[in-house]
Short mmCIF file of C-alpha atoms in Angstrom, two decimals:
data_model
loop_
_atom_site.label_atom_id
_atom_site.label_comp_id
_atom_site.label_asym_id
_atom_site.label_seq_id
_atom_site.Cartn_x
_atom_site.Cartn_y
_atom_site.Cartn_z
CA MET A 1 49.07 6.47 79.69
CA THR A 2 50.00 7.13 83.33
CA ALA A 3 53.29 8.64 84.34
CA ALA A 4 55.71 6.19 86.09
CA VAL A 5 55.81 6.48 89.88
CA PRO A 6 59.09 8.17 90.91
CA THR A 7 61.56 6.02 92.81
CA ASP A 8 62.97 7.23 96.18
CA ALA A 9 66.23 8.26 94.35
CA ASP A 10 64.08 10.27 91.89
CA LEU A 11 62.45 12.07 94.69
CA ILE A 12 65.84 12.82 96.39
CA ALA A 13 67.08 14.31 93.07
CA ALA A 14 63.91 16.33 92.54
CA HIS A 15 64.17 17.66 96.11
CA ALA A 16 67.83 18.70 95.50
CA ALA A 17 66.71 20.35 92.24
CA GLY A 18 64.06 22.55 94.08
CA ASP A 19 60.84 20.43 93.83
CA ALA A 20 58.98 21.58 96.89
CA SER A 21 56.81 18.51 97.08
CA ALA A 22 59.37 15.71 96.57
CA PHE A 23 60.62 15.44 100.04
CA SER A 24 57.19 15.45 101.58
CA GLU A 25 56.34 12.48 99.36
CA LEU A 26 59.47 10.70 100.57
CA VAL A 27 58.45 11.33 104.17
CA ARG A 28 54.95 10.04 103.49
CA ARG A 29 56.41 6.77 102.00
CA HIS A 30 58.73 6.07 104.82
CA ARG A 31 57.53 7.73 108.00
CA ASP A 32 55.77 4.77 109.51
CA ARG A 33 58.68 2.46 109.24
CA MET A 34 61.13 5.13 110.60
CA TRP A 35 58.77 5.85 113.42
CA ALA A 36 58.76 2.13 114.28
CA VAL A 37 62.64 2.15 114.35
CA ALA A 38 62.74 5.28 116.53
CA LEU A 39 60.10 3.92 118.98
CA ARG A 40 61.75 0.56 119.41
CA THR A 41 65.05 2.22 119.95
CA LEU A 42 64.01 4.98 122.45
CA ARG A 43 60.98 3.34 123.97
CA ASP A 44 59.42 6.73 124.70
CA PRO A 45 56.87 7.99 122.14
CA GLU A 46 57.76 11.70 122.82
CA GLU A 47 61.40 11.10 122.59
CA ALA A 48 60.92 8.99 119.38
CA ALA A 49 58.76 11.75 117.85
CA ASP A 50 61.34 14.37 118.59
CA ALA A 51 64.14 12.16 117.33
CA LEU A 52 62.14 11.44 114.07
CA GLN A 53 61.61 15.16 113.55
CA ASP A 54 65.39 15.75 114.01
CA ALA A 55 66.12 13.07 111.55
CA PHE A 56 63.92 14.33 108.79
CA ILE A 57 65.22 17.81 109.27
CA SER A 58 68.74 16.45 108.94
CA ALA A 59 67.71 14.38 105.94
CA PHE A 60 66.01 17.45 104.31
CA ARG A 61 69.18 19.45 104.60
CA ALA A 62 71.58 16.60 103.58
CA ALA A 63 69.49 15.32 100.60
CA GLY A 64 71.64 17.22 98.17
CA ASN A 65 74.70 15.25 99.20
CA PHE A 66 72.98 11.84 98.74
CA ARG A 67 75.15 9.88 96.15
CA ALA A 68 73.07 6.83 95.70
CA GLU A 69 75.83 4.59 97.08
CA SER A 70 73.17 2.88 99.24
CA GLN A 71 69.31 2.64 99.18
CA VAL A 72 67.46 5.70 100.24
CA THR A 73 65.83 3.66 102.99
CA THR A 74 69.21 2.62 104.44
CA TRP A 75 70.31 6.27 104.28
CA LEU A 76 67.18 7.28 106.18
CA HIS A 77 67.63 4.50 108.61
CA ARG A 78 71.13 5.65 109.36
CA ILE A 79 69.95 9.28 109.97
CA VAL A 80 67.04 8.03 112.26
CA VAL A 81 69.25 5.71 114.33
CA ASN A 82 71.88 8.35 114.72
CA ALA A 83 69.23 10.92 115.84
CA CYS A 84 68.06 8.40 118.39
CA LEU A 85 71.59 7.62 119.71
CA ASP A 86 72.30 11.32 119.88
CA ARG A 87 69.27 11.85 122.12
CA VAL A 88 70.24 8.97 124.31
CA ARG A 89 73.83 10.31 124.64
CA ARG A 90 72.68 13.94 125.37
CA ARG A 91 70.07 13.11 127.97
CA GLN A 92 71.56 9.89 129.42
CA ALA A 93 68.07 8.95 130.37
CA ARG A 94 66.23 5.65 130.11
CA PRO A 95 62.59 6.43 129.86
CA THR A 96 60.14 3.87 131.24
CA VAL A 97 56.89 5.23 129.75
CA PRO A 98 54.90 2.30 128.41
CA LEU A 99 54.16 2.08 124.75
CA PRO A 100 50.55 3.01 123.85
CA GLU A 101 48.07 0.45 122.65
CA THR A 102 47.53 1.02 118.88
CA GLY A 103 44.19 1.58 117.35
CA GLN A 104 41.27 3.82 118.30
CA GLY A 105 38.55 2.53 120.47
CA GLU A 106 40.15 -0.77 120.73
CA PRO A 107 37.10 -2.92 119.78
CA ALA A 108 36.75 -6.45 121.08
CA THR A 109 39.16 -8.70 119.20
CA PRO A 110 39.21 -12.54 118.69
CA ARG A 111 41.25 -14.47 121.22
CA ASP A 112 44.01 -15.20 118.63
CA SER A 113 44.33 -11.57 117.80
CA MET A 114 44.37 -10.65 121.33
CA ALA A 115 47.03 -13.32 122.09
CA ASP A 116 49.18 -11.91 119.17
CA ARG A 117 48.95 -8.51 120.60
CA GLU A 118 49.91 -9.55 124.01
CA THR A 119 52.93 -11.44 122.57
CA ARG A 120 53.99 -8.31 120.78
CA LEU A 121 53.81 -6.36 124.00
CA VAL A 122 55.76 -9.03 125.90
CA ILE A 123 58.51 -8.95 123.15
CA GLN A 124 58.59 -5.07 123.23
CA SER A 125 58.80 -5.23 127.02
CA ALA A 126 61.77 -7.57 126.69
CA LEU A 127 63.43 -5.22 124.16
CA ASP A 128 63.02 -2.42 126.64
CA GLN A 129 65.22 -4.19 129.20
CA LEU A 130 68.20 -4.32 126.79
CA PRO A 131 70.85 -1.63 127.08
CA GLU A 132 70.71 0.89 124.29
CA GLU A 133 73.92 -0.33 122.65
CA GLN A 134 72.36 -3.93 122.35
CA ARG A 135 68.83 -2.91 121.45
CA ALA A 136 69.85 -0.85 118.36
CA PRO A 137 71.50 -3.78 116.59
CA ILE A 138 68.85 -6.22 117.63
CA VAL A 139 66.15 -3.88 116.12
CA LEU A 140 68.03 -3.45 112.98
CA VAL A 141 69.12 -7.00 112.38
CA ASP A 142 66.40 -9.17 113.88
CA ILE A 143 63.36 -6.83 113.40
CA GLU A 144 64.18 -4.65 110.36
CA GLY A 145 66.03 -7.42 108.58
CA TYR A 146 69.34 -5.57 107.87
CA SER A 147 72.51 -7.58 107.36
CA VAL A 148 75.36 -7.39 109.93
CA SER A 149 77.47 -5.44 107.46
CA GLU A 150 74.58 -2.94 106.76
CA THR A 151 73.93 -2.64 110.42
CA ALA A 152 77.58 -1.90 111.09
CA LYS A 153 77.48 0.90 108.52
CA LEU A 154 74.26 2.33 109.97
CA LEU A 155 75.55 2.45 113.53
CA GLY A 156 79.14 3.31 112.60
CA ILE A 157 80.65 0.30 114.51
CA ALA A 158 82.55 -2.73 113.42
CA GLU A 159 80.81 -5.86 112.11
CA GLY A 160 82.26 -7.90 114.97
CA THR A 161 80.85 -5.38 117.42
CA VAL A 162 77.37 -5.75 115.87
CA LYS A 163 77.66 -9.55 116.23
CA SER A 164 78.73 -9.58 119.83
CA ARG A 165 76.04 -7.13 120.83
CA CYS A 166 73.50 -9.10 119.03
CA ALA A 167 74.58 -12.20 120.66
CA ARG A 168 74.59 -10.63 124.09
CA GLY A 169 71.15 -9.12 123.51
CA ARG A 170 69.73 -12.44 122.16
CA ALA A 171 71.02 -14.27 125.27
CA LYS A 172 69.16 -11.91 127.43
CA LEU A 173 66.01 -11.98 125.34
CA ALA A 174 66.07 -15.80 125.42
CA LYS A 175 65.97 -15.73 129.17
CA VAL A 176 63.09 -13.29 129.29
CA LEU A 177 61.05 -14.72 126.51
CA GLY A 178 61.81 -18.43 127.17
CA HIS A 179 58.28 -19.01 128.43
CA LEU A 180 56.93 -18.18 124.94
CA ARG A 181 58.65 -21.16 123.50
CA ASN A 182 57.67 -23.40 126.41
CA PRO A 183 54.79 -21.93 128.43
CA ASP A 184 55.03 -24.68 131.07
CA ALA A 185 58.66 -23.99 131.81
CA ILE A 186 58.10 -20.73 133.76
CA ALA A 187 56.17 -22.66 136.35
CA ASN A 188 59.12 -24.86 136.96
CA VAL A 189 61.82 -22.14 137.13
CA PRO A 190 62.54 -21.48 140.89
CA THR A 191 62.54 -17.87 141.91
CA SER A 192 65.09 -16.51 144.32
CA GLU A 193 62.37 -16.31 146.96
CA SER A 194 61.43 -19.96 146.52
CA LYS A 195 65.09 -20.98 146.79
CA ARG A 196 65.48 -19.04 150.02
CA ARG A 197 62.37 -20.84 151.50
CA ARG A 198 63.81 -24.27 150.55
CA GLU A 199 67.13 -23.38 152.09
CA ALA A 200 65.48 -22.26 155.31
CA ARG A 201 63.66 -25.58 155.83
#
């Protein structure tokens, strides 16, 4: 008979009780998802890595105060998002380092797979154009699947603020990503240069 797999809450409790391996297991379970959140929020892999390290150090130290009033993943998300926003506030920088292609060697992929990857990169590029205050709610609500109320708690802002920032962010994304819904539309959208040429005639 195999032992039951410990839950996240079990691991937090074990860590607080002095189990040296419990927190490492918690990190192993959730690192990839937390990394994705940090990377989408900060856009810069180095900044995201530093923020994630800061977040896990904070979580390691604060685990003894975890009261199970929320899911462990929600608690971790809050710490990661706060670490990312702290770095943004401290450095007041907006990195423009492109996200790396995933995978080693990048073997030839079928056209559908290539198209999917290109679409993901286009969407990430569009997210990069949003201000930090709009990107974080969009990432949490539309990509990570958190509710408005959960996102408000994670970011420490009012639910109405989450809704308004998401609405503004979605409006900007709709303009940038409109061609994905209607690929022919982009050819018919006049640019400022084409407008000037017509007006000069």
